[in-house]
Amino acid sequence: MAAAWQDVVRDAAAVREAAAVAVDAALLAGVLMRTGEQPNASDVVNYAPFTLLPSAVPRALFEQAYAVQQDFNLLVDAVSQNKEFLEQTLASTIKVDDFTARLFRIYKQVLEEGLAQTVFLGINRSDYMFDCGLEGTAALRQIEINTIAASFGGLTSRTTDVHRLVLNVLGKSEEASQLLPNNPAKGLALGIAKAWELYGSQRAVVMFLVEDVQRNIFDQRCVENELWNRNIRVVRKRFRDVFEQGSLDASRRLYMDGQEVAVVYYREGYVPQVYDEQNWEARLLLERSRAVKCPDIATQLAGTKKVQQELSRQGTLEKLLPGHPEAIARIRATFAGLYSLDEGEEGDRIAATAIADPDRFVLKPQREGGGNNLYGEELREVLEKIKDSPERTSYILMDKIKPQPALNYLLRAHSPLQVSECISELGIFGVYVRQGRELVLNQAAGHLLRTKAIEHADGGVAAGVAVLDTPYLV
Ligand code: ADP
Ligand code: MG
């Protein structure tokens, strides 16, 4: 990938001037985050970290990522409805991973009672890196698909304007005019609004299930405000509020202190640490209810790394999406090598290969949110330790993707302005709504580009590693 801004990236004076303009533009545009010191008040806020310059993205790969998003929506939805597949795929994992096991128990319990929910809303984000092959041509490789609490669709709806201004300041108005419009906030709200409408109660509200620590509230507000503008009421509640105020009526309609809830949009609930016994009880109440959960627990399970690994196995996609050979081909073309560490010969072999050559792989536990994966020497040490124990099964192995770095500046509050060698990860948001068995909406809803310095192997924006970016197609 040719660096698009070679002429300006080393021009210290131009960079300094552009950075000052960029930071103020981000504040004006609402690319905001609360501070670590005051994560639950908006008295003091700062700009969310972002790149000074848009990053070059190969046009063909960008288009490929958009073109496969409806296929991924279809696939996630199919997996979520396939009890046999989820059961078989997660059987080994839930023996050793308590968190996945607990989610699975709720999944089974809700199925045994019989689903009250009839409208289903999926909001996901499929993330990719551009793998630099030996011949120098880049290939689109999926990192993972996030089926719960996929974030930054709100803030990134506002970063394109900032980068357009920066390019203008740097005398690159021709390039500035080529930045693509992008508004995931609108797309996500459209899906939520459709689900709310199909639920069919004017009085019912949309409930954002939010964290105790709400640093990233502005990202969520972007989506909330789109809903208010459509005259849909939004409430923000935590698991603890659900435990204290939530109830179901005889037909399992969900009420919060007497107010009916049509849609529960989870921005929380994907890490084990948030669940004490009361919060598990709250989660069960929500899952048993008729309210549209985004995602329902089956769809959360469909986003586990173990499922991702099994999807890459020969013949699996054919079983899950019969009659969709073209979608299957598009999906498969984005897969990197993924390997099961289940007990047995196949797992033994790949574990030995990874121990011998750890830099070829990433070792991933069944966790979300960044900072959990293992690389290099650490991968080798951990795998050495667990290779003969059942604990091995709670991980998967994946080929390490190696993108071509480019120079950029990562703008962060209270940090010095310095050039970094960076790599980027492209996410495409997908939204779909199903009523009974009929898919009534299936769309790509915009994109997110996140960029980080190459010295960080892992981690996203919320984890403080990556920053928001805008693709510049080349
Ligand atoms: P999480 O659920 O924690 O976000 P990811 O699978 O997205 O897990 O991994 C977190 C980060 O680790 C990614 O954003 C990416 O930067 C890096 N990463 C993950 N898988 C790979 C891979 N196969 N090759 C290179 N980097 C990877
Ligand atoms: Mg991720």
PDB file of C-alpha atoms in Angstrom, residues 87-357:
ATOM      1  CA  GLU A  87     -24.248 -27.316  20.818  1.00  0.00           C
ATOM      2  CA  GLN A  88     -21.669 -29.396  18.943  1.00  0.00           C
ATOM      3  CA  THR A  89     -19.298 -26.512  18.329  1.00  0.00           C
ATOM      4  CA  LEU A  90     -19.258 -25.210  21.875  1.00  0.00           C
ATOM      5  CA  ALA A  91     -19.349 -28.615  23.614  1.00  0.00           C
ATOM      6  CA  SER A  92     -15.586 -28.765  24.195  1.00  0.00           C
ATOM      7  CA  THR A  93     -15.322 -25.062  25.080  1.00  0.00           C
ATOM      8  CA  ILE A  94     -18.000 -25.029  27.757  1.00  0.00           C
ATOM      9  CA  LYS A  95     -16.286 -27.867  29.584  1.00  0.00           C
ATOM     10  CA  VAL A  96     -13.363 -25.586  30.366  1.00  0.00           C
ATOM     11  CA  ASP A  97     -14.610 -22.005  29.924  1.00  0.00           C
ATOM     12  CA  ASP A  98     -17.026 -21.003  32.697  1.00  0.00           C
ATOM     13  CA  PHE A  99     -18.208 -17.796  31.064  1.00  0.00           C
ATOM     14  CA  THR A 100     -19.205 -19.409  27.780  1.00  0.00           C
ATOM     15  CA  ALA A 101     -20.752 -22.246  29.790  1.00  0.00           C
ATOM     16  CA  ARG A 102     -22.913 -19.848  31.753  1.00  0.00           C
ATOM     17  CA  LEU A 103     -24.113 -18.063  28.614  1.00  0.00           C
ATOM     18  CA  PHE A 104     -24.842 -21.441  27.086  1.00  0.00           C
ATOM     19  CA  ARG A 105     -26.884 -22.487  30.101  1.00  0.00           C
ATOM     20  CA  ILE A 106     -29.118 -19.441  29.710  1.00  0.00           C
ATOM     21  CA  TYR A 107     -29.401 -20.165  25.986  1.00  0.00           C
ATOM     22  CA  LYS A 108     -30.610 -23.716  26.707  1.00  0.00           C
ATOM     23  CA  GLN A 109     -32.941 -22.641  29.470  1.00  0.00           C
ATOM     24  CA  VAL A 110     -34.617 -20.042  27.268  1.00  0.00           C
ATOM     25  CA  LEU A 111     -35.044 -22.557  24.436  1.00  0.00           C
ATOM     26  CA  GLU A 112     -36.539 -25.147  26.762  1.00  0.00           C
ATOM     27  CA  GLU A 113     -39.085 -22.666  28.031  1.00  0.00           C
ATOM     28  CA  GLY A 114     -39.886 -21.681  24.419  1.00  0.00           C
ATOM     29  CA  LEU A 115     -38.909 -18.350  22.870  1.00  0.00           C
ATOM     30  CA  ALA A 116     -41.247 -15.450  23.572  1.00  0.00           C
ATOM     31  CA  GLN A 117     -39.195 -13.205  21.262  1.00  0.00           C
ATOM     32  CA  THR A 118     -40.454 -13.139  17.661  1.00  0.00           C
ATOM     33  CA  VAL A 119     -38.537 -10.183  16.208  1.00  0.00           C
ATOM     34  CA  PHE A 120     -34.735 -10.442  16.003  1.00  0.00           C
ATOM     35  CA  LEU A 121     -32.259  -7.621  15.518  1.00  0.00           C
ATOM     36  CA  GLY A 122     -28.612  -8.153  14.692  1.00  0.00           C
ATOM     37  CA  ILE A 123     -26.013  -5.400  14.770  1.00  0.00           C
ATOM     38  CA  ASN A 124     -22.536  -6.711  14.104  1.00  0.00           C
ATOM     39  CA  ARG A 125     -19.185  -5.485  12.904  1.00  0.00           C
ATOM     40  CA  SER A 126     -16.921  -7.648  10.813  1.00  0.00           C
ATOM     41  CA  ASP A 127     -13.278  -6.634  11.291  1.00  0.00           C
ATOM     42  CA  TYR A 128     -10.491  -7.130   8.760  1.00  0.00           C
ATOM     43  CA  MET A 129      -6.821  -6.495   8.225  1.00  0.00           C
ATOM     44  CA  PHE A 130      -5.002  -6.309   4.909  1.00  0.00           C
ATOM     45  CA  ASP A 131      -2.542  -9.162   4.812  1.00  0.00           C
ATOM     46  CA  CYS A 132       0.583  -8.410   2.892  1.00  0.00           C
ATOM     47  CA  GLY A 133       1.492 -11.510   0.910  1.00  0.00           C
ATOM     48  CA  LEU A 134       4.956 -12.461  -0.311  1.00  0.00           C
ATOM     49  CA  GLU A 135       4.205 -11.056  -3.769  1.00  0.00           C
ATOM     50  CA  GLY A 136       3.316  -7.694  -2.239  1.00  0.00           C
ATOM     51  CA  THR A 137      -0.395  -7.825  -3.040  1.00  0.00           C
ATOM     52  CA  ALA A 138      -2.679  -7.290  -0.066  1.00  0.00           C
ATOM     53  CA  ALA A 139      -5.560  -9.634   0.787  1.00  0.00           C
ATOM     54  CA  LEU A 140      -8.635  -8.996   2.932  1.00  0.00           C
ATOM     55  CA  ARG A 141      -8.528 -11.209   6.040  1.00  0.00           C
ATOM     56  CA  GLN A 142     -11.258 -11.293   8.656  1.00  0.00           C
ATOM     57  CA  ILE A 143      -9.990 -10.821  12.229  1.00  0.00           C
ATOM     58  CA  GLU A 144     -13.329 -11.533  13.875  1.00  0.00           C
ATOM     59  CA  ILE A 145     -17.004 -10.674  13.774  1.00  0.00           C
ATOM     60  CA  ASN A 146     -18.410  -8.828  16.785  1.00  0.00           C
ATOM     61  CA  THR A 147     -22.022  -9.761  17.434  1.00  0.00           C
ATOM     62  CA  ILE A 148     -22.477  -7.873  20.703  1.00  0.00           C
ATOM     63  CA  ALA A 149     -21.799  -4.250  21.629  1.00  0.00           C
ATOM     64  CA  ALA A 150     -19.855  -3.460  18.441  1.00  0.00           C
ATOM     65  CA  SER A 151     -18.882   0.120  19.145  1.00  0.00           C
ATOM     66  CA  PHE A 152     -17.605   3.352  17.557  1.00  0.00           C
ATOM     67  CA  GLY A 153     -20.274   3.476  14.837  1.00  0.00           C
ATOM     68  CA  GLY A 154     -21.412   6.745  16.419  1.00  0.00           C
ATOM     69  CA  LEU A 155     -18.122   8.593  16.746  1.00  0.00           C
ATOM     70  CA  THR A 156     -16.828   7.412  13.410  1.00  0.00           C
ATOM     71  CA  SER A 157     -19.853   8.983  11.744  1.00  0.00           C
ATOM     72  CA  ARG A 158     -18.140  12.266  12.635  1.00  0.00           C
ATOM     73  CA  THR A 159     -14.489  11.614  11.843  1.00  0.00           C
ATOM     74  CA  THR A 160     -14.740  11.961   8.058  1.00  0.00           C
ATOM     75  CA  ASP A 161     -15.480  15.693   8.352  1.00  0.00           C
ATOM     76  CA  VAL A 162     -12.442  16.128  10.578  1.00  0.00           C
ATOM     77  CA  HIS A 163     -10.123  14.371   8.144  1.00  0.00           C
ATOM     78  CA  ARG A 164     -11.569  16.278   5.193  1.00  0.00           C
ATOM     79  CA  LEU A 165     -10.705  19.522   6.941  1.00  0.00           C
ATOM     80  CA  VAL A 166      -7.196  18.308   7.784  1.00  0.00           C
ATOM     81  CA  LEU A 167      -6.526  17.452   4.144  1.00  0.00           C
ATOM     82  CA  ASN A 168      -7.766  20.874   3.094  1.00  0.00           C
ATOM     83  CA  VAL A 169      -5.449  22.534   5.609  1.00  0.00           C
ATOM     84  CA  LEU A 170      -2.579  20.514   4.160  1.00  0.00           C
ATOM     85  CA  GLY A 171      -3.382  21.698   0.647  1.00  0.00           C
ATOM     86  CA  LYS A 172      -4.907  18.421  -0.468  1.00  0.00           C
ATOM     87  CA  SER A 173      -8.384  19.507  -1.427  1.00  0.00           C
ATOM     88  CA  GLU A 174      -8.613  17.105  -4.349  1.00  0.00           C
ATOM     89  CA  GLU A 175      -7.990  14.140  -2.012  1.00  0.00           C
ATOM     90  CA  ALA A 176     -10.253  15.685   0.639  1.00  0.00           C
ATOM     91  CA  SER A 177     -13.163  15.660  -1.790  1.00  0.00           C
ATOM     92  CA  GLN A 178     -12.714  11.925  -2.345  1.00  0.00           C
ATOM     93  CA  LEU A 179     -13.307  10.835   1.271  1.00  0.00           C
ATOM     94  CA  LEU A 180     -16.435   8.701   1.361  1.00  0.00           C
ATOM     95  CA  PRO A 181     -19.512   9.635   3.354  1.00  0.00           C
ATOM     96  CA  ASN A 182     -20.054   7.302   6.315  1.00  0.00           C
ATOM     97  CA  ASN A 183     -22.871   7.239   8.843  1.00  0.00           C
ATOM     98  CA  PRO A 184     -23.158   3.988  10.813  1.00  0.00           C
ATOM     99  CA  ALA A 185     -25.071   5.826  13.572  1.00  0.00           C
ATOM    100  CA  LYS A 186     -27.954   6.303  11.148  1.00  0.00           C
ATOM    101  CA  GLY A 187     -27.733   2.743   9.883  1.00  0.00           C
ATOM    102  CA  LEU A 188     -27.738   1.210  13.357  1.00  0.00           C
ATOM    103  CA  ALA A 189     -30.638   3.422  14.413  1.00  0.00           C
ATOM    104  CA  LEU A 190     -32.554   2.353  11.319  1.00  0.00           C
ATOM    105  CA  GLY A 191     -32.265  -1.276  12.393  1.00  0.00           C
ATOM    106  CA  ILE A 192     -33.262  -0.545  15.981  1.00  0.00           C
ATOM    107  CA  ALA A 193     -36.207   1.547  14.752  1.00  0.00           C
ATOM    108  CA  LYS A 194     -37.364  -1.252  12.454  1.00  0.00           C
ATOM    109  CA  ALA A 195     -37.258  -3.779  15.295  1.00  0.00           C
ATOM    110  CA  TRP A 196     -39.104  -1.360  17.574  1.00  0.00           C
ATOM    111  CA  GLU A 197     -41.778  -0.860  14.926  1.00  0.00           C
ATOM    112  CA  LEU A 198     -42.258  -4.593  14.367  1.00  0.00           C
ATOM    113  CA  TYR A 199     -42.505  -5.184  18.103  1.00  0.00           C
ATOM    114  CA  GLY A 200     -45.635  -3.118  17.712  1.00  0.00           C
ATOM    115  CA  SER A 201     -46.228  -1.040  20.812  1.00  0.00           C
ATOM    116  CA  GLN A 202     -46.132   2.753  20.463  1.00  0.00           C
ATOM    117  CA  ARG A 203     -45.635   3.234  24.196  1.00  0.00           C
ATOM    118  CA  ALA A 204     -42.706   0.854  24.532  1.00  0.00           C
ATOM    119  CA  VAL A 205     -39.152   2.182  24.793  1.00  0.00           C
ATOM    120  CA  VAL A 206     -35.726   1.159  23.504  1.00  0.00           C
ATOM    121  CA  MET A 207     -33.431   0.282  26.403  1.00  0.00           C
ATOM    122  CA  PHE A 208     -29.677   0.739  26.017  1.00  0.00           C
ATOM    123  CA  LEU A 209     -28.110  -1.711  28.457  1.00  0.00           C
ATOM    124  CA  VAL A 210     -25.001   0.251  29.456  1.00  0.00           C
ATOM    125  CA  GLU A 211     -21.850  -0.196  31.511  1.00  0.00           C
ATOM    126  CA  ASP A 212     -21.289   0.984  35.061  1.00  0.00           C
ATOM    127  CA  VAL A 213     -18.349   3.033  33.777  1.00  0.00           C
ATOM    128  CA  GLN A 214     -19.579   5.049  30.790  1.00  0.00           C
ATOM    129  CA  ARG A 215     -16.592   6.693  29.178  1.00  0.00           C
ATOM    130  CA  ASN A 216     -17.762   6.038  25.667  1.00  0.00           C
ATOM    131  CA  ILE A 217     -21.234   7.513  26.145  1.00  0.00           C
ATOM    132  CA  PHE A 218     -20.994   9.934  23.215  1.00  0.00           C
ATOM    133  CA  ASP A 219     -20.622   7.050  20.786  1.00  0.00           C
ATOM    134  CA  GLN A 220     -23.890   5.665  22.124  1.00  0.00           C
ATOM    135  CA  ARG A 221     -25.585   9.073  22.202  1.00  0.00           C
ATOM    136  CA  CYS A 222     -25.077   9.383  18.443  1.00  0.00           C
ATOM    137  CA  VAL A 223     -27.337   6.353  17.980  1.00  0.00           C
ATOM    138  CA  GLU A 224     -29.734   7.350  20.773  1.00  0.00           C
ATOM    139  CA  ASN A 225     -30.277  10.786  19.286  1.00  0.00           C
ATOM    140  CA  GLU A 226     -31.111   9.285  15.900  1.00  0.00           C
ATOM    141  CA  LEU A 227     -33.861   7.322  17.666  1.00  0.00           C
ATOM    142  CA  TRP A 228     -35.197  10.347  19.566  1.00  0.00           C
ATOM    143  CA  ASN A 229     -35.339  12.152  16.214  1.00  0.00           C
ATOM    144  CA  ARG A 230     -37.642   9.377  15.025  1.00  0.00           C
ATOM    145  CA  ASN A 231     -39.812   9.886  18.118  1.00  0.00           C
ATOM    146  CA  ILE A 232     -38.658   6.636  19.696  1.00  0.00           C
ATOM    147  CA  ARG A 233     -38.044   6.904  23.428  1.00  0.00           C
ATOM    148  CA  VAL A 234     -34.688   5.686  24.735  1.00  0.00           C
ATOM    149  CA  VAL A 235     -33.739   4.788  28.299  1.00  0.00           C
ATOM    150  CA  ARG A 236     -30.264   3.914  29.570  1.00  0.00           C
ATOM    151  CA  LYS A 237     -30.104   1.174  32.215  1.00  0.00           C
ATOM    152  CA  ARG A 238     -27.466  -1.053  33.788  1.00  0.00           C
ATOM    153  CA  PHE A 239     -27.790  -4.726  34.678  1.00  0.00           C
ATOM    154  CA  ARG A 240     -28.255  -3.688  38.301  1.00  0.00           C
ATOM    155  CA  ASP A 241     -31.243  -1.512  37.298  1.00  0.00           C
ATOM    156  CA  VAL A 242     -32.767  -4.479  35.486  1.00  0.00           C
ATOM    157  CA  PHE A 243     -32.309  -6.631  38.570  1.00  0.00           C
ATOM    158  CA  GLU A 244     -34.031  -3.991  40.708  1.00  0.00           C
ATOM    159  CA  GLN A 245     -36.742  -2.698  38.346  1.00  0.00           C
ATOM    160  CA  GLY A 246     -37.305  -5.369  35.703  1.00  0.00           C
ATOM    161  CA  SER A 247     -40.295  -7.700  35.511  1.00  0.00           C
ATOM    162  CA  LEU A 248     -42.214  -9.812  33.009  1.00  0.00           C
ATOM    163  CA  ASP A 249     -45.986 -10.018  32.632  1.00  0.00           C
ATOM    164  CA  ALA A 250     -47.919 -13.207  31.813  1.00  0.00           C
ATOM    165  CA  SER A 251     -47.020 -12.996  28.114  1.00  0.00           C
ATOM    166  CA  ARG A 252     -43.419 -12.222  29.054  1.00  0.00           C
ATOM    167  CA  ARG A 253     -43.498  -8.588  28.027  1.00  0.00           C
ATOM    168  CA  LEU A 254     -40.603  -6.788  29.696  1.00  0.00           C
ATOM    169  CA  TYR A 255     -41.268  -3.857  32.012  1.00  0.00           C
ATOM    170  CA  MET A 256     -38.866  -1.526  33.790  1.00  0.00           C
ATOM    171  CA  ASP A 257     -40.756   0.051  36.696  1.00  0.00           C
ATOM    172  CA  GLY A 258     -43.983  -0.242  34.719  1.00  0.00           C
ATOM    173  CA  GLN A 259     -42.566   0.990  31.403  1.00  0.00           C
ATOM    174  CA  GLU A 260     -42.696  -1.532  28.574  1.00  0.00           C
ATOM    175  CA  VAL A 261     -39.427  -2.255  26.735  1.00  0.00           C
ATOM    176  CA  ALA A 262     -39.557  -3.144  23.030  1.00  0.00           C
ATOM    177  CA  VAL A 263     -35.824  -3.436  22.281  1.00  0.00           C
ATOM    178  CA  VAL A 264     -32.836  -4.169  24.522  1.00  0.00           C
ATOM    179  CA  TYR A 265     -29.624  -2.956  22.867  1.00  0.00           C
ATOM    180  CA  TYR A 266     -26.637  -4.384  24.756  1.00  0.00           C
ATOM    181  CA  ARG A 267     -23.555  -2.194  25.018  1.00  0.00           C
ATOM    182  CA  GLU A 268     -22.470  -4.340  27.944  1.00  0.00           C
ATOM    183  CA  GLY A 269     -22.492  -7.990  28.917  1.00  0.00           C
ATOM    184  CA  TYR A 270     -19.646  -9.507  26.887  1.00  0.00           C
ATOM    185  CA  VAL A 271     -17.005  -9.858  29.622  1.00  0.00           C
ATOM    186  CA  PRO A 272     -17.266 -12.170  32.636  1.00  0.00           C
ATOM    187  CA  GLN A 273     -16.261  -9.470  35.126  1.00  0.00           C
ATOM    188  CA  VAL A 274     -19.583  -7.601  34.811  1.00  0.00           C
ATOM    189  CA  TYR A 275     -21.616 -10.563  35.969  1.00  0.00           C
ATOM    190  CA  ASP A 276     -22.288 -11.156  39.629  1.00  0.00           C
ATOM    191  CA  GLU A 277     -25.208 -13.429  40.547  1.00  0.00           C
ATOM    192  CA  GLN A 278     -27.701 -10.555  40.398  1.00  0.00           C
ATOM    193  CA  ASN A 279     -26.520  -9.522  36.951  1.00  0.00           C
ATOM    194  CA  TRP A 280     -26.801 -13.104  35.705  1.00  0.00           C
ATOM    195  CA  GLU A 281     -30.337 -13.118  37.007  1.00  0.00           C
ATOM    196  CA  ALA A 282     -31.005  -9.843  35.176  1.00  0.00           C
ATOM    197  CA  ARG A 283     -29.558 -11.297  31.977  1.00  0.00           C
ATOM    198  CA  LEU A 284     -31.805 -14.342  32.270  1.00  0.00           C
ATOM    199  CA  LEU A 285     -34.860 -12.138  32.778  1.00  0.00           C
ATOM    200  CA  LEU A 286     -34.037 -10.158  29.635  1.00  0.00           C
ATOM    201  CA  GLU A 287     -33.420 -13.292  27.572  1.00  0.00           C
ATOM    202  CA  ARG A 288     -36.694 -14.894  28.686  1.00  0.00           C
ATOM    203  CA  SER A 289     -38.636 -11.772  27.716  1.00  0.00           C
ATOM    204  CA  ARG A 290     -40.521 -11.007  24.518  1.00  0.00           C
ATOM    205  CA  ALA A 291     -38.410  -7.853  24.000  1.00  0.00           C
ATOM    206  CA  VAL A 292     -36.141  -7.770  20.954  1.00  0.00           C
ATOM    207  CA  LYS A 293     -32.632  -8.378  22.271  1.00  0.00           C
ATOM    208  CA  CYS A 294     -29.760  -7.043  20.202  1.00  0.00           C
ATOM    209  CA  PRO A 295     -28.250  -9.546  20.266  1.00  0.00           C
ATOM    210  CA  ASP A 296     -30.209 -12.455  21.709  1.00  0.00           C
ATOM    211  CA  ILE A 297     -27.976 -14.862  23.600  1.00  0.00           C
ATOM    212  CA  ALA A 298     -27.781 -17.283  20.660  1.00  0.00           C
ATOM    213  CA  THR A 299     -26.345 -14.533  18.485  1.00  0.00           C
ATOM    214  CA  GLN A 300     -23.843 -13.611  21.175  1.00  0.00           C
ATOM    215  CA  LEU A 301     -22.703 -17.250  21.179  1.00  0.00           C
ATOM    216  CA  ALA A 302     -22.526 -17.179  17.366  1.00  0.00           C
ATOM    217  CA  GLY A 303     -19.843 -14.514  17.774  1.00  0.00           C
ATOM    218  CA  THR A 304     -17.505 -16.615  19.898  1.00  0.00           C
ATOM    219  CA  LYS A 305     -14.030 -17.332  18.617  1.00  0.00           C
ATOM    220  CA  LYS A 306     -14.682 -21.060  18.810  1.00  0.00           C
ATOM    221  CA  VAL A 307     -17.606 -20.661  16.396  1.00  0.00           C
ATOM    222  CA  GLN A 308     -15.422 -18.554  14.092  1.00  0.00           C
ATOM    223  CA  GLN A 309     -12.843 -21.325  14.024  1.00  0.00           C
ATOM    224  CA  GLU A 310     -15.412 -24.044  13.285  1.00  0.00           C
ATOM    225  CA  LEU A 311     -16.936 -21.958  10.474  1.00  0.00           C
ATOM    226  CA  SER A 312     -13.616 -22.159   8.654  1.00  0.00           C
ATOM    227  CA  ARG A 313     -13.690 -25.969   8.681  1.00  0.00           C
ATOM    228  CA  GLN A 314     -14.235 -27.632   5.295  1.00  0.00           C
ATOM    229  CA  GLY A 315     -17.953 -28.133   4.600  1.00  0.00           C
ATOM    230  CA  THR A 316     -19.345 -26.182   7.563  1.00  0.00           C
ATOM    231  CA  LEU A 317     -20.570 -23.161   5.609  1.00  0.00           C
ATOM    232  CA  GLU A 318     -22.266 -25.478   3.110  1.00  0.00           C
ATOM    233  CA  LYS A 319     -24.251 -27.035   5.941  1.00  0.00           C
ATOM    234  CA  LEU A 320     -25.204 -23.708   7.475  1.00  0.00           C
ATOM    235  CA  LEU A 321     -26.112 -21.868   4.266  1.00  0.00           C
ATOM    236  CA  PRO A 322     -27.475 -24.488   1.866  1.00  0.00           C
ATOM    237  CA  GLY A 323     -28.402 -23.003  -1.504  1.00  0.00           C
ATOM    238  CA  HIS A 324     -26.067 -20.015  -1.125  1.00  0.00           C
ATOM    239  CA  PRO A 325     -22.872 -21.095  -2.940  1.00  0.00           C
ATOM    240  CA  GLU A 326     -21.960 -17.540  -3.982  1.00  0.00           C
ATOM    241  CA  ALA A 327     -22.341 -16.131  -0.479  1.00  0.00           C
ATOM    242  CA  ILE A 328     -20.231 -19.018   0.814  1.00  0.00           C
ATOM    243  CA  ALA A 329     -17.472 -18.283  -1.692  1.00  0.00           C
ATOM    244  CA  ARG A 330     -17.430 -14.594  -0.752  1.00  0.00           C
ATOM    245  CA  ILE A 331     -17.332 -15.405   2.963  1.00  0.00           C
ATOM    246  CA  ARG A 332     -14.628 -18.041   2.649  1.00  0.00           C
ATOM    247  CA  ALA A 333     -12.409 -15.737   0.599  1.00  0.00           C
ATOM    248  CA  THR A 334     -11.977 -13.546   3.717  1.00  0.00           C
ATOM    249  CA  PHE A 335     -10.980 -16.315   6.138  1.00  0.00           C
ATOM    250  CA  ALA A 336      -7.506 -16.564   7.587  1.00  0.00           C
ATOM    251  CA  GLY A 337      -6.182 -19.938   8.786  1.00  0.00           C
ATOM    252  CA  LEU A 338      -8.003 -20.926  11.993  1.00  0.00           C
ATOM    253  CA  TYR A 339      -7.177 -24.013  14.052  1.00  0.00           C
ATOM    254  CA  SER A 340      -8.904 -25.999  16.778  1.00  0.00           C
ATOM    255  CA  LEU A 341      -6.936 -26.824  19.913  1.00  0.00           C
ATOM    256  CA  ASP A 342      -9.444 -29.465  21.011  1.00  0.00           C
ATOM    257  CA  GLU A 343      -7.913 -32.567  22.545  1.00  0.00           C
ATOM    258  CA  GLY A 344      -6.745 -35.074  19.947  1.00  0.00           C
ATOM    259  CA  GLU A 345      -4.297 -35.456  17.125  1.00  0.00           C
ATOM    260  CA  GLU A 346      -5.344 -32.389  15.127  1.00  0.00           C
ATOM    261  CA  GLY A 347      -4.898 -30.138  18.188  1.00  0.00           C
ATOM    262  CA  ASP A 348      -1.605 -31.808  19.170  1.00  0.00           C
ATOM    263  CA  ARG A 349      -0.161 -31.201  15.740  1.00  0.00           C
ATOM    264  CA  ILE A 350      -1.062 -27.514  15.480  1.00  0.00           C
ATOM    265  CA  ALA A 351       0.011 -26.853  19.084  1.00  0.00           C
ATOM    266  CA  ALA A 352       3.444 -28.301  18.285  1.00  0.00           C
ATOM    267  CA  THR A 353       3.687 -26.209  15.108  1.00  0.00           C
ATOM    268  CA  ALA A 354       2.802 -23.038  17.007  1.00  0.00           C
ATOM    269  CA  ILE A 355       5.312 -23.755  19.768  1.00  0.00           C
ATOM    270  CA  ALA A 356       8.005 -24.213  17.148  1.00  0.00           C
ATOM    271  CA  ASP A 357       7.073 -21.044  15.236  1.00  0.00           C
TER     272      ASP A 357
END
